[in-house]
Tab-separated table of C-alpha atoms and ligand atoms in Angstrom:
chain	number	residue	atom	x	y	z
A	1	UNK	CA	242.026	9.160	117.229
A	2	UNK	CA	241.533	10.539	114.105
A	3	UNK	CA	241.560	8.531	110.480
A	4	UNK	CA	240.953	9.210	106.369
A	5	UNK	CA	241.087	13.066	107.244
A	6	UNK	CA	241.103	14.806	103.897
A	7	UNK	CA	241.108	18.601	103.216
A	8	UNK	CA	241.553	21.044	106.928
A	9	UNK	CA	241.168	24.470	106.007
A	10	UNK	CA	239.680	27.287	108.623
A	11	UNK	CA	238.297	29.189	106.559
A	12	UNK	CA	234.442	30.147	108.092
A	13	UNK	CA	232.807	29.593	104.141
A	14	UNK	CA	233.714	26.670	102.195
A	15	UNK	CA	234.553	26.448	98.654
A	16	UNK	CA	230.591	26.027	98.393
A	17	UNK	CA	230.238	28.747	100.236
A	18	UNK	CA	228.532	26.762	102.556
A	19	UNK	CA	228.955	28.229	106.969
A	20	UNK	CA	230.822	26.568	109.209
A	21	UNK	CA	230.559	27.294	113.011
A	22	UNK	CA	232.858	28.839	115.145
A	23	UNK	CA	236.041	26.873	115.909
A	24	UNK	CA	235.439	23.998	112.850
A	25	UNK	CA	237.335	23.351	110.138
A	26	UNK	CA	236.385	21.234	106.970
A	27	UNK	CA	236.999	17.943	105.566
A	28	UNK	CA	236.038	16.483	103.523
A	29	UNK	CA	237.062	13.336	105.533
A	30	UNK	CA	234.503	10.854	106.815
A	31	UNK	CA	236.864	10.445	110.602
A	32	UNK	CA	235.167	7.516	112.628
A	33	UNK	CA	235.576	8.682	115.726
A	34	UNK	CA	234.314	6.305	118.880
A	35	UNK	CA	234.071	5.478	122.598
A	36	UNK	CA	234.314	1.589	122.721
A	37	UNK	CA	235.040	-0.895	120.037
A	38	UNK	CA	232.397	-1.046	116.886
A	39	UNK	CA	229.476	-3.159	118.551
A	40	UNK	CA	228.249	-6.288	115.432
A	41	UNK	CA	225.021	-6.694	115.475
A	42	UNK	CA	223.319	-9.683	113.842
A	43	UNK	CA	220.038	-7.703	111.651
A	44	UNK	CA	218.120	-11.092	112.730
A	45	UNK	CA	218.607	-9.891	117.278
A	46	UNK	CA	218.243	-6.163	116.053
A	47	UNK	CA	215.822	-4.913	118.152
A	48	UNK	CA	214.761	-0.820	118.319
A	49	UNK	CA	213.022	-0.044	121.763
A	50	UNK	CA	210.432	2.518	123.590
A	51	UNK	CA	210.591	2.713	126.426
A	52	UNK	CA	210.391	5.541	130.278
A	53	UNK	CA	207.403	7.909	130.108
A	54	UNK	CA	205.023	6.594	127.461
A	55	UNK	CA	202.107	5.070	127.477
A	56	UNK	CA	202.889	1.940	125.732
A	57	UNK	CA	206.520	0.550	124.916
A	58	UNK	CA	207.203	-0.976	121.835
A	59	UNK	CA	209.596	-3.147	120.427
A	60	UNK	CA	210.855	-3.235	116.102
A	61	UNK	CA	212.802	-5.719	114.219
A	62	UNK	CA	214.683	-4.690	111.520
A	63	UNK	CA	211.564	-5.987	109.609
A	64	UNK	CA	208.826	-3.418	110.723
A	65	UNK	CA	211.857	-0.531	110.671
A	66	UNK	CA	212.420	-0.371	107.112
A	67	UNK	CA	209.417	-0.959	106.466
A	68	UNK	CA	208.949	2.704	107.672
A	69	UNK	CA	208.931	5.256	104.988
A	70	UNK	CA	212.005	7.193	104.288
A	71	UNK	CA	213.437	10.203	103.275
A	72	UNK	CA	217.175	11.509	102.073
A	73	UNK	CA	218.492	14.244	103.622
A	74	UNK	CA	221.484	16.836	102.918
A	75	UNK	CA	222.781	17.574	106.273
A	76	UNK	CA	226.135	18.819	108.341
A	77	UNK	CA	227.676	16.870	110.450
A	78	UNK	CA	230.724	18.668	113.455
A	79	UNK	CA	232.235	16.644	116.025
A	80	UNK	CA	232.825	18.090	118.902
A	81	UNK	CA	236.661	17.986	118.444
A	82	UNK	CA	236.414	20.068	115.749
A	83	UNK	CA	236.141	18.633	112.340
A	84	UNK	CA	232.767	19.523	110.256
A	85	UNK	CA	232.294	17.658	107.409
A	86	UNK	CA	229.619	19.628	106.002
A	87	UNK	CA	227.993	17.505	102.643
A	88	UNK	CA	226.508	14.356	103.809
A	89	UNK	CA	223.752	12.643	102.411
A	90	UNK	CA	221.287	10.640	104.915
A	91	UNK	CA	218.863	8.190	104.137
A	92	UNK	CA	216.596	6.724	107.092
A	93	UNK	CA	212.865	6.941	108.832
A	94	UNK	CA	212.389	10.735	109.510
A	95	UNK	CA	211.892	11.143	113.692
A	96	UNK	CA	208.456	12.777	113.053
A	97	UNK	CA	208.180	10.007	111.885
A	98	UNK	CA	208.807	7.895	114.581
A	99	UNK	CA	207.159	9.634	116.626
A	100	UNK	CA	203.851	8.821	114.767
A	101	UNK	CA	204.079	5.244	116.474
A	102	UNK	CA	205.864	6.570	120.330
A	103	UNK	CA	202.954	8.069	122.712
A	104	UNK	CA	205.201	9.573	125.317
A	105	UNK	CA	203.764	10.498	127.836
A	106	UNK	CA	202.445	14.869	128.378
A	107	UNK	CA	205.090	15.186	130.946
A	108	UNK	CA	207.453	13.736	128.605
A	109	UNK	CA	210.376	16.195	127.440
A	110	UNK	CA	214.055	14.959	126.626
A	111	UNK	CA	214.855	11.260	125.416
A	112	UNK	CA	217.808	9.653	125.677
A	113	UNK	CA	219.342	7.574	122.485
A	114	UNK	CA	220.465	4.326	123.694
A	115	UNK	CA	223.064	2.389	121.503
A	116	UNK	CA	224.371	-1.321	121.372
A	117	UNK	CA	227.885	-1.199	123.353
A	118	UNK	CA	226.135	1.316	126.587
A	119	UNK	CA	226.415	5.022	124.611
A	120	UNK	CA	224.095	7.808	125.836
A	121	UNK	CA	223.520	10.893	124.599
A	122	UNK	CA	220.812	13.010	126.544
A	123	UNK	CA	218.455	15.546	123.718
A	124	UNK	CA	215.477	17.952	124.005
A	125	UNK	CA	212.059	16.497	122.366
A	126	UNK	CA	211.825	19.995	120.553
A	127	UNK	CA	215.278	19.292	119.114
A	128	UNK	CA	214.052	15.991	117.681
A	129	UNK	CA	210.838	17.386	116.141
A	130	UNK	CA	212.789	19.055	113.516
A	131	UNK	CA	212.351	17.823	109.894
A	132	UNK	CA	216.168	16.936	109.621
A	133	UNK	CA	216.505	14.712	112.112
A	134	UNK	CA	216.549	11.382	111.501
A	135	UNK	CA	217.356	7.417	111.382
A	136	UNK	CA	219.829	6.595	109.752
A	137	UNK	CA	220.907	3.849	107.452
A	138	UNK	CA	223.097	5.086	104.398
A	139	UNK	CA	224.722	7.294	104.033
A	140	UNK	CA	226.206	8.787	100.330
A	141	UNK	CA	224.085	6.170	99.216
A	142	UNK	CA	225.877	3.489	101.206
A	143	UNK	CA	224.762	0.977	103.990
A	144	UNK	CA	226.330	2.110	107.109
A	145	UNK	CA	229.514	0.999	107.729
A	146	UNK	CA	229.845	-0.653	111.308
A	147	UNK	CA	232.256	1.592	112.360
A	148	UNK	CA	229.821	4.340	111.040
A	149	UNK	CA	227.024	2.851	112.858
A	150	UNK	CA	225.298	0.464	111.763
A	151	UNK	CA	222.710	-1.311	110.599
A	152	UNK	CA	221.148	2.273	112.666
A	153	UNK	CA	221.725	5.766	113.694
A	154	UNK	CA	221.336	8.685	114.554
A	155	UNK	CA	221.761	12.130	113.110
A	156	UNK	CA	220.854	15.022	114.593
A	157	UNK	CA	222.625	17.883	112.386
A	158	UNK	CA	222.334	20.812	114.286
A	159	UNK	CA	224.186	19.202	117.481
A	160	UNK	CA	227.172	18.204	118.067
A	161	UNK	CA	228.258	15.145	116.431
A	162	UNK	CA	228.221	12.787	119.755
A	163	UNK	CA	224.492	13.442	119.972
A	164	UNK	CA	224.260	11.546	116.628
A	165	UNK	CA	224.725	8.211	118.330
A	166	UNK	CA	225.747	4.980	116.633
A	167	UNK	CA	224.471	1.399	116.582
A	168	UNK	CA	221.253	3.080	117.819
A	169	UNK	CA	218.846	0.647	119.646
A	170	UNK	CA	216.725	3.119	122.091
A	171	UNK	CA	214.599	6.090	122.710
A	172	UNK	CA	214.109	6.665	126.177
A	173	UNK	CA	211.343	9.316	127.307
A	174	UNK	CA	212.109	11.498	130.320
A	175	UNK	CA	210.780	14.592	131.867
A	176	UNK	CA	213.616	15.583	133.510
A	177	UNK	CA	216.631	15.672	131.609
A	178	UNK	CA	220.166	14.168	132.503
A	179	UNK	CA	223.088	13.474	130.852
A	180	UNK	CA	223.874	10.743	128.745
A	181	UNK	CA	227.878	9.312	128.379
A	182	UNK	CA	229.605	12.391	127.683
A	183	UNK	CA	227.371	14.592	129.093
A	184	UNK	CA	228.719	12.834	132.697
A	185	UNK	CA	232.414	13.641	131.442
A	186	UNK	CA	231.932	17.515	130.613
A	187	UNK	CA	230.272	17.721	127.235
A	188	UNK	CA	227.601	20.314	126.889
A	189	UNK	CA	223.981	18.870	128.131
A	190	UNK	CA	222.794	20.601	124.825
A	191	UNK	CA	225.783	20.736	122.040
A	192	UNK	CA	225.013	23.122	119.565
A	193	UNK	CA	227.536	24.289	117.559
A	194	UNK	CA	226.479	27.644	115.652
A	195	UNK	CA	227.036	28.167	120.086
A	196	UNK	CA	229.512	26.423	120.534
A	197	UNK	CA	228.493	24.942	123.671
A	198	UNK	CA	231.238	22.497	123.623
A	199	UNK	CA	231.739	22.328	127.470
A	200	UNK	CA	229.209	21.968	129.642
A	201	UNK	CA	231.365	24.233	132.392
A	202	UNK	CA	232.307	27.689	132.039
A	203	UNK	CA	235.876	28.061	131.900
A	204	UNK	CA	237.069	31.223	133.623
B	301	MTE	N1	227.502	4.586	120.024
B	301	MTE	C1	228.152	5.246	120.015
B	301	MTE	N2	227.804	6.374	118.939
B	301	MTE	C2	228.812	7.401	118.947
B	301	MTE	C3	229.949	7.907	119.441
B	301	MTE	C4	230.327	6.828	120.190
B	301	MTE	O1	231.789	6.310	120.778
B	301	MTE	N3	229.365	5.873	120.868
B	301	MTE	N4	230.756	8.600	119.314
B	301	MTE	C5	230.142	9.873	118.789
B	301	MTE	C6	231.275	10.962	118.127
B	301	MTE	S1	231.875	11.664	119.736
B	301	MTE	C7	230.851	11.183	117.118
B	301	MTE	S2	231.143	12.551	116.633
B	301	MTE	C8	229.964	10.698	115.641
B	301	MTE	C9	231.243	9.713	114.793
B	301	MTE	O2	230.693	9.472	113.629
B	301	MTE	P1	231.814	8.980	112.685
B	301	MTE	O3	232.377	7.351	113.662
B	301	MTE	O4	230.451	7.986	111.899
B	301	MTE	O5	232.148	9.850	112.212
B	301	MTE	O6	229.367	10.111	116.532
B	301	MTE	C10	229.092	9.823	118.083
B	301	MTE	N5	227.804	9.015	118.119
B	302	MO	MO1	232.578	13.701	118.041
């Protein structure tokens, strides 16, 4: 279900000259795309857990998480259902900043992002260890709304937006790649929009 969709065009660059991945249409809107109901999370109960192939499991509460150094980044957002919003400002904590506190085992090469509500998505550690991957709590200067993933979501600008897990509540470190919620249902394991990695199988 697409809501709040703005202007749609099929140009390969938007008016500001920003490039558009193949097969995507530019919108200035911010549709809500959720596979299930919006979980309501009381900040007092919110927890973020790091587990799996780690030397020590760790858990943050909201106060501990908000005490981490934050940054603001401008990033594009590409949904596999073909809309792209090229101009978003996100505020939160860099993945690389959180990594300073996590101690994955040497054989850990993949992460399963876990969310309140049971959603999961898999991403390689190489992709996460980028300077634009964020655990975000603000979008365009406002706290995330519940539908857009409050209080915390992952933002992985170089992957289709299904990898940007809303209502994030954990990272599970893994040695082998394993499909998450949409990947089990046929979406690509990598999901690079610039390579149009939409589906995990080839047609024809
Ligand atoms: N937990 C969770 N995260 C999710 C989803 C979801 O259903 N549940 N949908 C994904 C998809 S397909 C997209 S396109 C984006 C949409 O984010 P938005 O609803 O804030 O636009 O969130 C992604 N993260
Ligand atoms: Mo999506």
